[in-house]
PDB file of C-alpha atoms in Angstrom:
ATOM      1  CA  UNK A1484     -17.063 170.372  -7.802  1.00 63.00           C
ATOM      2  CA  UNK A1485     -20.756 170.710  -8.907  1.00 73.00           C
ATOM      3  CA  UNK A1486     -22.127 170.403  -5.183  1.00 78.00           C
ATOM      4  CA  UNK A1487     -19.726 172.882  -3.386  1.00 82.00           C
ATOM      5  CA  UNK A1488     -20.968 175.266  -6.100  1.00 86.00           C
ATOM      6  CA  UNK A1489     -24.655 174.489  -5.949  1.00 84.00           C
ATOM      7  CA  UNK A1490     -24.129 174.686  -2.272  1.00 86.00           C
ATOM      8  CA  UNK A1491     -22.557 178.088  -2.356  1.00 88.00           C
ATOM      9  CA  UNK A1492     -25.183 179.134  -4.281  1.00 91.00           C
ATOM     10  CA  UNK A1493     -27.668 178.310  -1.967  1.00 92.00           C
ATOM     11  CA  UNK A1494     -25.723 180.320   0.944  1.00 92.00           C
ATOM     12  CA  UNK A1495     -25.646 183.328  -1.520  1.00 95.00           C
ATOM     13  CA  UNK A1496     -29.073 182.891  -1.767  1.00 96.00           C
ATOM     14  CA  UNK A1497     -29.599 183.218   1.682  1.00 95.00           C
ATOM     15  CA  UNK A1498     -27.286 186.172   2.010  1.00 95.00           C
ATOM     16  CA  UNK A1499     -28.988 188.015  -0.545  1.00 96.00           C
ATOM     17  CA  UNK A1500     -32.932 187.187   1.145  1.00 96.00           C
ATOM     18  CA  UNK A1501     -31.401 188.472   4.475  1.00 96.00           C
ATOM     19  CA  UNK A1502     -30.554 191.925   2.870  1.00 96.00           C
ATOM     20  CA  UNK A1503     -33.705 191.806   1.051  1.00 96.00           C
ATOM     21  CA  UNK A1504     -35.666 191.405   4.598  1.00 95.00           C
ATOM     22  CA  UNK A1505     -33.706 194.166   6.101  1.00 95.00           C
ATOM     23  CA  UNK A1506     -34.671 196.253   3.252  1.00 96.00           C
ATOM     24  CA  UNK A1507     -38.107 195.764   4.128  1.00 96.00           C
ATOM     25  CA  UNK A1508     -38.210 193.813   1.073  1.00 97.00           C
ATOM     26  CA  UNK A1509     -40.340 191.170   3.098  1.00 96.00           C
ATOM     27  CA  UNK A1510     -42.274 189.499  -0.572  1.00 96.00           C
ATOM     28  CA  UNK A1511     -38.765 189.333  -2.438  1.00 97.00           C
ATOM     29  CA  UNK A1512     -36.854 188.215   0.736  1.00 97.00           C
ATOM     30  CA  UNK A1513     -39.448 185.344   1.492  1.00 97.00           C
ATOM     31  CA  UNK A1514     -39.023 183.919  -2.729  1.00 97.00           C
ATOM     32  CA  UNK A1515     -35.349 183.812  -2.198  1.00 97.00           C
ATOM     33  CA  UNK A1516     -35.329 182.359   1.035  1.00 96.00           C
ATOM     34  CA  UNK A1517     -38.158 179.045  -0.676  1.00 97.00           C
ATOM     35  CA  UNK A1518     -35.682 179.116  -3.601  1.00 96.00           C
ATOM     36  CA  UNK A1519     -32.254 178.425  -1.300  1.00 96.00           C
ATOM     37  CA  UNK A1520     -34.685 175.607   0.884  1.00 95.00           C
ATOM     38  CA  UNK A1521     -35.655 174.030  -2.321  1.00 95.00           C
ATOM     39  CA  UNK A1522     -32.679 174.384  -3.077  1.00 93.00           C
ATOM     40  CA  UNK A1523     -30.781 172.730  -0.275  1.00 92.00           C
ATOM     41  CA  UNK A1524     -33.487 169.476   0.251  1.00 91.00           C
ATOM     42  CA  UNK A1525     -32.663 168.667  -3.192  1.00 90.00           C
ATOM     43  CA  UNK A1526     -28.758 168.162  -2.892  1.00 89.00           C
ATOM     44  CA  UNK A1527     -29.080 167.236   0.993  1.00 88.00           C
ATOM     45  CA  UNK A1528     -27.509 170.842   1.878  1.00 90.00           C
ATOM     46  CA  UNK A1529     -28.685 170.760   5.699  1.00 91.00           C
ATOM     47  CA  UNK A1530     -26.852 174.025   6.025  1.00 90.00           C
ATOM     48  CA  UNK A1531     -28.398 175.399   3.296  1.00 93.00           C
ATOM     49  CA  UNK A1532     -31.938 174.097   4.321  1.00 95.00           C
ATOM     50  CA  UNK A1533     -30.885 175.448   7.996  1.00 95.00           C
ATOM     51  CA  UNK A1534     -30.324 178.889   6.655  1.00 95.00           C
ATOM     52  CA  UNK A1535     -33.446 179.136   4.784  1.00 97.00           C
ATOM     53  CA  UNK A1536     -35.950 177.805   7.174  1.00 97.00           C
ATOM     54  CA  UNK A1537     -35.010 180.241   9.984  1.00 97.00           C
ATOM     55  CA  UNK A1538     -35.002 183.047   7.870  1.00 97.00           C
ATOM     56  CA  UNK A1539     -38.800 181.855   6.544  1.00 98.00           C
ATOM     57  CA  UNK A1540     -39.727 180.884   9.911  1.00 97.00           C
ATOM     58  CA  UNK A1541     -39.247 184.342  10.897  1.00 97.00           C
ATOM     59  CA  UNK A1542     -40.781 185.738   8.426  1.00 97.00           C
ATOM     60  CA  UNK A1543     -43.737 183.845   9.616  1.00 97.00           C
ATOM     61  CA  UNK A1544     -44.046 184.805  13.074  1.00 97.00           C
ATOM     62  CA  UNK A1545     -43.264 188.360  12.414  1.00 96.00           C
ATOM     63  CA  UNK A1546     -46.457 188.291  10.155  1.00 96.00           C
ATOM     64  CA  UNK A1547     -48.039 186.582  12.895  1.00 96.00           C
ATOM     65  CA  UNK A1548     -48.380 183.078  11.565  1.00 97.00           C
ATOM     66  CA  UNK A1549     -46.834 181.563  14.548  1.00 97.00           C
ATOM     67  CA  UNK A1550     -48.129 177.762  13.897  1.00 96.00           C
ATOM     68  CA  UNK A1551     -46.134 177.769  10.692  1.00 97.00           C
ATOM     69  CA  UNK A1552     -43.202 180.016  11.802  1.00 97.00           C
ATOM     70  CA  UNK A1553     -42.758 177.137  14.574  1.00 97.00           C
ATOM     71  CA  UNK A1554     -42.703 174.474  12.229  1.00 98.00           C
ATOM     72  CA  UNK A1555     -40.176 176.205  10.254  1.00 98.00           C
ATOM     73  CA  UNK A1556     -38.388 177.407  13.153  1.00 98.00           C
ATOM     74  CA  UNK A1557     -38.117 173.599  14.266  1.00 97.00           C
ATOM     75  CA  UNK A1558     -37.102 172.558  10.920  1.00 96.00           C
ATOM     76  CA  UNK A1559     -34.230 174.670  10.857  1.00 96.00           C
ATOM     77  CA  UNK A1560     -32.861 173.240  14.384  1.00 96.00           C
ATOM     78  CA  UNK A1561     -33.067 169.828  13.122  1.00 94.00           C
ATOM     79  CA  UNK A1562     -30.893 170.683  10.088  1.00 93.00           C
ATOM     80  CA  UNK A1563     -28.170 172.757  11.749  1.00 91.00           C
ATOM     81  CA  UNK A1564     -27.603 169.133  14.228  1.00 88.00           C
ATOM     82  CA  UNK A1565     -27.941 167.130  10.696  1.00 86.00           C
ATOM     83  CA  UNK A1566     -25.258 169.621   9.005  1.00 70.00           C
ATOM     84  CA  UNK A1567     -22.412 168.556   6.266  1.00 58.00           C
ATOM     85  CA  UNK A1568     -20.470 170.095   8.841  1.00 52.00           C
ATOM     86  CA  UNK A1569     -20.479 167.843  11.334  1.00 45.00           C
ATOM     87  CA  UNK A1570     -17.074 166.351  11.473  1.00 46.00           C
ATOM     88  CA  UNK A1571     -14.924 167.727  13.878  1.00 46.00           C
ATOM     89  CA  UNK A1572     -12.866 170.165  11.087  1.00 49.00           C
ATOM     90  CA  UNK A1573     -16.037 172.003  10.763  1.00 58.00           C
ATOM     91  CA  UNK A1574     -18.176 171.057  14.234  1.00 64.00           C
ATOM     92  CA  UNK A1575     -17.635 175.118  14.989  1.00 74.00           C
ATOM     93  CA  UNK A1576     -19.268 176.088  11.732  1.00 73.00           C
ATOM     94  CA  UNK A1577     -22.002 173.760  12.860  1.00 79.00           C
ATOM     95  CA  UNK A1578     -22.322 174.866  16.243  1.00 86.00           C
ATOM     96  CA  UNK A1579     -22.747 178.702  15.224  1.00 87.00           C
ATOM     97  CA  UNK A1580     -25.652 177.328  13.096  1.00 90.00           C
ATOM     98  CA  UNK A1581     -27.548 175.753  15.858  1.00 94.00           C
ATOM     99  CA  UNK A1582     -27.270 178.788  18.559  1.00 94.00           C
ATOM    100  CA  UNK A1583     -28.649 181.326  15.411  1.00 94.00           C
ATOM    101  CA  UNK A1584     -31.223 179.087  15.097  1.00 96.00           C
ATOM    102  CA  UNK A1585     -31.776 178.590  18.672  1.00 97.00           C
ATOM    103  CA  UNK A1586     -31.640 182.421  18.831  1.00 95.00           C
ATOM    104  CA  UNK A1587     -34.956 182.543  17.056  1.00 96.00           C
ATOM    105  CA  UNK A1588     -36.374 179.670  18.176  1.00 97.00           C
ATOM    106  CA  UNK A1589     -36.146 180.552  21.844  1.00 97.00           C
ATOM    107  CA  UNK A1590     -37.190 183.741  21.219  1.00 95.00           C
ATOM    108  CA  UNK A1591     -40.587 182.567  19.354  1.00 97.00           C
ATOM    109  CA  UNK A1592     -41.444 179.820  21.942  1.00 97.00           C
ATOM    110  CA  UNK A1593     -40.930 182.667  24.442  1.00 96.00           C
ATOM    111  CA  UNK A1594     -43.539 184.606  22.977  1.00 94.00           C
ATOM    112  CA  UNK A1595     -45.794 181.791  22.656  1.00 95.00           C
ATOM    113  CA  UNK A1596     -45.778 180.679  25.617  1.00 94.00           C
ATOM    114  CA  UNK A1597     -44.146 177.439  24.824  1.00 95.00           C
ATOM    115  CA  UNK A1598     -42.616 176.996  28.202  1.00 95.00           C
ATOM    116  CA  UNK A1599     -42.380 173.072  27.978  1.00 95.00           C
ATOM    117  CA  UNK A1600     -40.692 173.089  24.691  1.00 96.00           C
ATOM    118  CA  UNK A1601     -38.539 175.779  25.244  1.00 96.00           C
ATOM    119  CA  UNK A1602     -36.665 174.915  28.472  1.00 95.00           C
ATOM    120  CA  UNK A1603     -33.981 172.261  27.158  1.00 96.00           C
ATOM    121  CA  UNK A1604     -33.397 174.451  24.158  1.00 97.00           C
ATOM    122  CA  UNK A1605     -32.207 177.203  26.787  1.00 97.00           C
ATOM    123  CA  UNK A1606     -29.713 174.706  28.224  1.00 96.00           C
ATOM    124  CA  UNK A1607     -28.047 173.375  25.188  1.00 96.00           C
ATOM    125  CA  UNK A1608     -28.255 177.265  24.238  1.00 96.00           C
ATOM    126  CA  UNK A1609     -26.012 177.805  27.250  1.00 97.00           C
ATOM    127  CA  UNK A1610     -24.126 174.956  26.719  1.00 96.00           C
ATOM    128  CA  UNK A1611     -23.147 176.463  23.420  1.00 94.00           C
ATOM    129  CA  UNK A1612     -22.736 179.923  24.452  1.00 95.00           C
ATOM    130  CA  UNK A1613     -19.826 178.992  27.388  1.00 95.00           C
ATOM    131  CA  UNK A1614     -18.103 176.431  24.400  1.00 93.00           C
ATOM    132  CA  UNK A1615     -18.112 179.312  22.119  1.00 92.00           C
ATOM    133  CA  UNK A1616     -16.808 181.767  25.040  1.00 93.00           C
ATOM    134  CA  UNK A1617     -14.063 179.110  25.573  1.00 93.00           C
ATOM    135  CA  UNK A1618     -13.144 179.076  22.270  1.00 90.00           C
ATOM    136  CA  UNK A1619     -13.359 182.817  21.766  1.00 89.00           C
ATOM    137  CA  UNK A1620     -10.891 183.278  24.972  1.00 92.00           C
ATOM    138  CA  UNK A1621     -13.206 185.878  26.294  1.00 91.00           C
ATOM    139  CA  UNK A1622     -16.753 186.749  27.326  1.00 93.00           C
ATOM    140  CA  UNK A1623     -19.496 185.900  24.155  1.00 92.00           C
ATOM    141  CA  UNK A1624     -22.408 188.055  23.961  1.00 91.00           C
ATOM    142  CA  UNK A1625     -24.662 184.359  23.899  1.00 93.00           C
ATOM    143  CA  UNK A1626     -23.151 183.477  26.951  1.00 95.00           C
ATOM    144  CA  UNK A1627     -24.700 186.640  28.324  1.00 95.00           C
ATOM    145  CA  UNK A1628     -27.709 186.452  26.750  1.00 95.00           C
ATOM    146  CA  UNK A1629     -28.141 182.594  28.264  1.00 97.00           C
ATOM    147  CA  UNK A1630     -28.352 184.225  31.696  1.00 97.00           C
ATOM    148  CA  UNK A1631     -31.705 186.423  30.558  1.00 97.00           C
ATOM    149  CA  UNK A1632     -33.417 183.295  29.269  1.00 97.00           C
ATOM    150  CA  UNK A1633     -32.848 181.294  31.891  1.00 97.00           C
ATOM    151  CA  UNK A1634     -34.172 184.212  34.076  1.00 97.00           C
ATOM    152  CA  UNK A1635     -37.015 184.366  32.072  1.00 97.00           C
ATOM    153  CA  UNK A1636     -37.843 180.782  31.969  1.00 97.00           C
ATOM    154  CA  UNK A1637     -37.545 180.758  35.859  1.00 97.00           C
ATOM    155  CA  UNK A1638     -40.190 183.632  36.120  1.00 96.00           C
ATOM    156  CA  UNK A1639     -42.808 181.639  33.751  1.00 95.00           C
ATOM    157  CA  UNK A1640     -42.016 178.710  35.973  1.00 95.00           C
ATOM    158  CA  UNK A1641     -42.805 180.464  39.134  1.00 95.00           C
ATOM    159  CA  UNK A1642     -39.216 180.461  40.475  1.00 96.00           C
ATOM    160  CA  UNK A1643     -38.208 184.268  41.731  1.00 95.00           C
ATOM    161  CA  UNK A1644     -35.557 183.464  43.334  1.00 96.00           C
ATOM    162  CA  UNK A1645     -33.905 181.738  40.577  1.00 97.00           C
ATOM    163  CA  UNK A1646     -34.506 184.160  38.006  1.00 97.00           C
ATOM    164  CA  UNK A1647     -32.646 186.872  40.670  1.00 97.00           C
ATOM    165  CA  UNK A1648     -29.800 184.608  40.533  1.00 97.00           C
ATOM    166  CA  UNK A1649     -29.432 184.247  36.612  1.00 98.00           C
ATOM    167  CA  UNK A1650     -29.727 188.073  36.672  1.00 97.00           C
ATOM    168  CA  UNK A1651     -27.062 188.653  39.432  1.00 97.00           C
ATOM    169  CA  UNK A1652     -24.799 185.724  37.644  1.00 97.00           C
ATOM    170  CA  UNK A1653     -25.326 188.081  34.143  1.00 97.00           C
ATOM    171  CA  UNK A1654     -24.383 191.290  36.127  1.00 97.00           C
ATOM    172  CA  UNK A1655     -21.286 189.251  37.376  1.00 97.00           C
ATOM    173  CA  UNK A1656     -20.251 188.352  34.109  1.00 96.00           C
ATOM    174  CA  UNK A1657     -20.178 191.703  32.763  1.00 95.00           C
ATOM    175  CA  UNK A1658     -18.665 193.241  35.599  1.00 94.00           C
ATOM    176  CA  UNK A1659     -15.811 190.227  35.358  1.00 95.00           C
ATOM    177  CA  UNK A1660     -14.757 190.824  32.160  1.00 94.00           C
ATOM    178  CA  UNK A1661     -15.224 194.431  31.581  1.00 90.00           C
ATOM    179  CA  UNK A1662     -12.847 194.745  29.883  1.00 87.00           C
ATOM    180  CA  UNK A1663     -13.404 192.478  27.219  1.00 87.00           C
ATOM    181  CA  UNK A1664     -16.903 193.706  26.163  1.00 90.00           C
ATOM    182  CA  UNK A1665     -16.289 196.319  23.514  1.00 87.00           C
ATOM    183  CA  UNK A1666     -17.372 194.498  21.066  1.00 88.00           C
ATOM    184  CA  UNK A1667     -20.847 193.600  22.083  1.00 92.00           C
ATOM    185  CA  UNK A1668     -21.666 196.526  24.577  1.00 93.00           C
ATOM    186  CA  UNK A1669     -24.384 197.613  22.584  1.00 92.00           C
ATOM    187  CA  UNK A1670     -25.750 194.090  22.561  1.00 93.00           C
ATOM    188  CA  UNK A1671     -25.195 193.939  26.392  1.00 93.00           C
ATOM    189  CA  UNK A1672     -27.444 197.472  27.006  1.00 94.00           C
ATOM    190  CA  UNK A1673     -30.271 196.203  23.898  1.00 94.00           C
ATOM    191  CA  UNK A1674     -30.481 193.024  26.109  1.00 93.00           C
ATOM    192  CA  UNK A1675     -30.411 194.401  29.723  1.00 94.00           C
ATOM    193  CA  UNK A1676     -33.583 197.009  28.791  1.00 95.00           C
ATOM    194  CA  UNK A1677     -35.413 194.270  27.350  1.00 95.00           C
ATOM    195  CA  UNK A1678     -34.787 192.381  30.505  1.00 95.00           C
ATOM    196  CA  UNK A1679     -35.559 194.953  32.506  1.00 95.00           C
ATOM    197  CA  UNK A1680     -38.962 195.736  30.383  1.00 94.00           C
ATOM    198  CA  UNK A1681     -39.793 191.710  30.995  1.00 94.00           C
ATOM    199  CA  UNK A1682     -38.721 190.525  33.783  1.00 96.00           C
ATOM    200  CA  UNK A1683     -41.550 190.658  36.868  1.00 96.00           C
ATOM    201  CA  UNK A1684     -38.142 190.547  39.154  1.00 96.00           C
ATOM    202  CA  UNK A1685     -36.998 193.844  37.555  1.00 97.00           C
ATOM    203  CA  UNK A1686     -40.267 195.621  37.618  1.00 95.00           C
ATOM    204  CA  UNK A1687     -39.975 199.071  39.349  1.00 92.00           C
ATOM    205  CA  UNK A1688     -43.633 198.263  41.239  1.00 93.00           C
ATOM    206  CA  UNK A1689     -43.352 194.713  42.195  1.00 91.00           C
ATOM    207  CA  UNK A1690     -39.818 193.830  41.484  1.00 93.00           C
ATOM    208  CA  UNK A1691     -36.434 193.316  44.004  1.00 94.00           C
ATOM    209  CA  UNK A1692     -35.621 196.872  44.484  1.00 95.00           C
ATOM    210  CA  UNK A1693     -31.825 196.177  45.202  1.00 96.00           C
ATOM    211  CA  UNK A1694     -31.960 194.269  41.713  1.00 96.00           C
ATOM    212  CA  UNK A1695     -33.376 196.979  40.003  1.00 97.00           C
ATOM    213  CA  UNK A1696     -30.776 199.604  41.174  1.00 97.00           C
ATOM    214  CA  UNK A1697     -27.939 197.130  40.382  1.00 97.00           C
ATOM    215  CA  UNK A1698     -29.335 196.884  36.635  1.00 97.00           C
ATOM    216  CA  UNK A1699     -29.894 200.741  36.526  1.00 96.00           C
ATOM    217  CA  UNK A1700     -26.319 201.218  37.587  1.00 96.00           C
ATOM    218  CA  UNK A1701     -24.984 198.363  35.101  1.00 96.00           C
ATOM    219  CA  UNK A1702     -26.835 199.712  32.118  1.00 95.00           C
ATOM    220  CA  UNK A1703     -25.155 203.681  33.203  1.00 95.00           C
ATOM    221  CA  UNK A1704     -21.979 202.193  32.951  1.00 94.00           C
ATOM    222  CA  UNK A1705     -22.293 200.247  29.713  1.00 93.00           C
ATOM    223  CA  UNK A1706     -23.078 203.857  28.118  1.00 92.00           C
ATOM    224  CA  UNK A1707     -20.166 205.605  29.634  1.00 91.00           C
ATOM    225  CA  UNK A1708     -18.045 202.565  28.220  1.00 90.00           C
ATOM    226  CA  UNK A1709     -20.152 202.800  25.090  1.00 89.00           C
ATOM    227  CA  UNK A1710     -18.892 206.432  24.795  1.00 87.00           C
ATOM    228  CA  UNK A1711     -15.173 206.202  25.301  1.00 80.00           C
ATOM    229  CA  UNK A1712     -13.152 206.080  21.834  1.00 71.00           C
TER     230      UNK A1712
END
């Protein structure tokens, strides 16, 4: 009917600011992104609304208005648990929406320092990332990337030694399933150098030297796996 087409329109909307942002597009990208939020509060599209505050609260803190980026950021974790598709035919749908969202949530309360706020959004994070390895049958790149925040949220709590065991427990993981990583190996590698660049734990001056070497050798033989056809 007139909603599922108002609603798709809204998602096409989104779609279409997305491309515009990774066009560098950032004015264009930001008008279509208002339109699809405007869009979605008016017909109660949570989705919709989801959709279009992450992509503006992004836009936000990468211009470096983090106050309002936050709030937007916030917004569009509130509306991914308040989704349409809530009921259990569509509860995947839904939970994809919250661990995007949580993707750039985390990421922004990381870099604000937002250490209180942060830490029970990494463990429903990982809570979603195993469900969605479950239901994959087979290692998710979230599940992965779980591991790294919860290492990092252990360093900025003062806890070493737990942040060396997230990182051993994400080195495990990919050397477990090996051989189900080809699609996100170059997701694996992007996330072990930034880990590797942050982490105190993995610092070649201060850090656990037998950790280090162990992430050296893991990101060597993601790029030999990268490189066979």
């Amino acid at each position: 009917g007139n909603l599922q087409r108002f609603r798709d329109q809204g998602e096409a909307i989104c779609i279409a600011a997305s491309s515009l942002d990774q066009a560098g597009k950032v004015k264009e990208a930001y008008s279509y992104y208002t339109r699809a939020r405007e869009l979605g509060a008016a017909h109660g599209f949570f989705s919709v609304e989801c959709h279009a505050c992450n992509g503006l609260g992004q836009l936000a803190m990468d211009d470096g208005r983090h106050e309002e980026g936050l709030d937007l950021l916030r917004n569009a974790h509130v509306a991914s648990r308040l989704s349409e598709h809530a009921d259990s035919s569509h509860a995947e749908v839904r939970d994809v929406d919250e661990q995007i969202v949580l993707l750039s949530l985390i990421h922004a309360l990381f870099n604000t320092d937002a250490i209180d706020e942060v830490e029970p959004l990494v463990a429903r994070y990982r809570e979603l990332a195993q469900a969605l390895s479950k239901r994959q049958g087979h290692l998710s790149w979230e599940e992965v990337t779980s591991c790294y925040y919860f290492a990092q949220l252990h360093e900025e709590r003062g806890r070493p030694h737990e942040a060396g065991g997230e990182v051993r427990a994400l080195l495990d993981l990919l050397r477990d399933n090996e051989g189900a990583l080809e699609g996100i190996l170059g997701n694996c590698r992007g996330m072990l150098e930034e880990a590797s660049s942050r982490l105190m734990i993995l610092d070649p001056e201060l850090g656990d030297e037998e950790l280090i070497q162990s992430v050296a050798a893991q990101l060597v033989k993601l790029q030999v796996l990268m490189r066979q056809p």
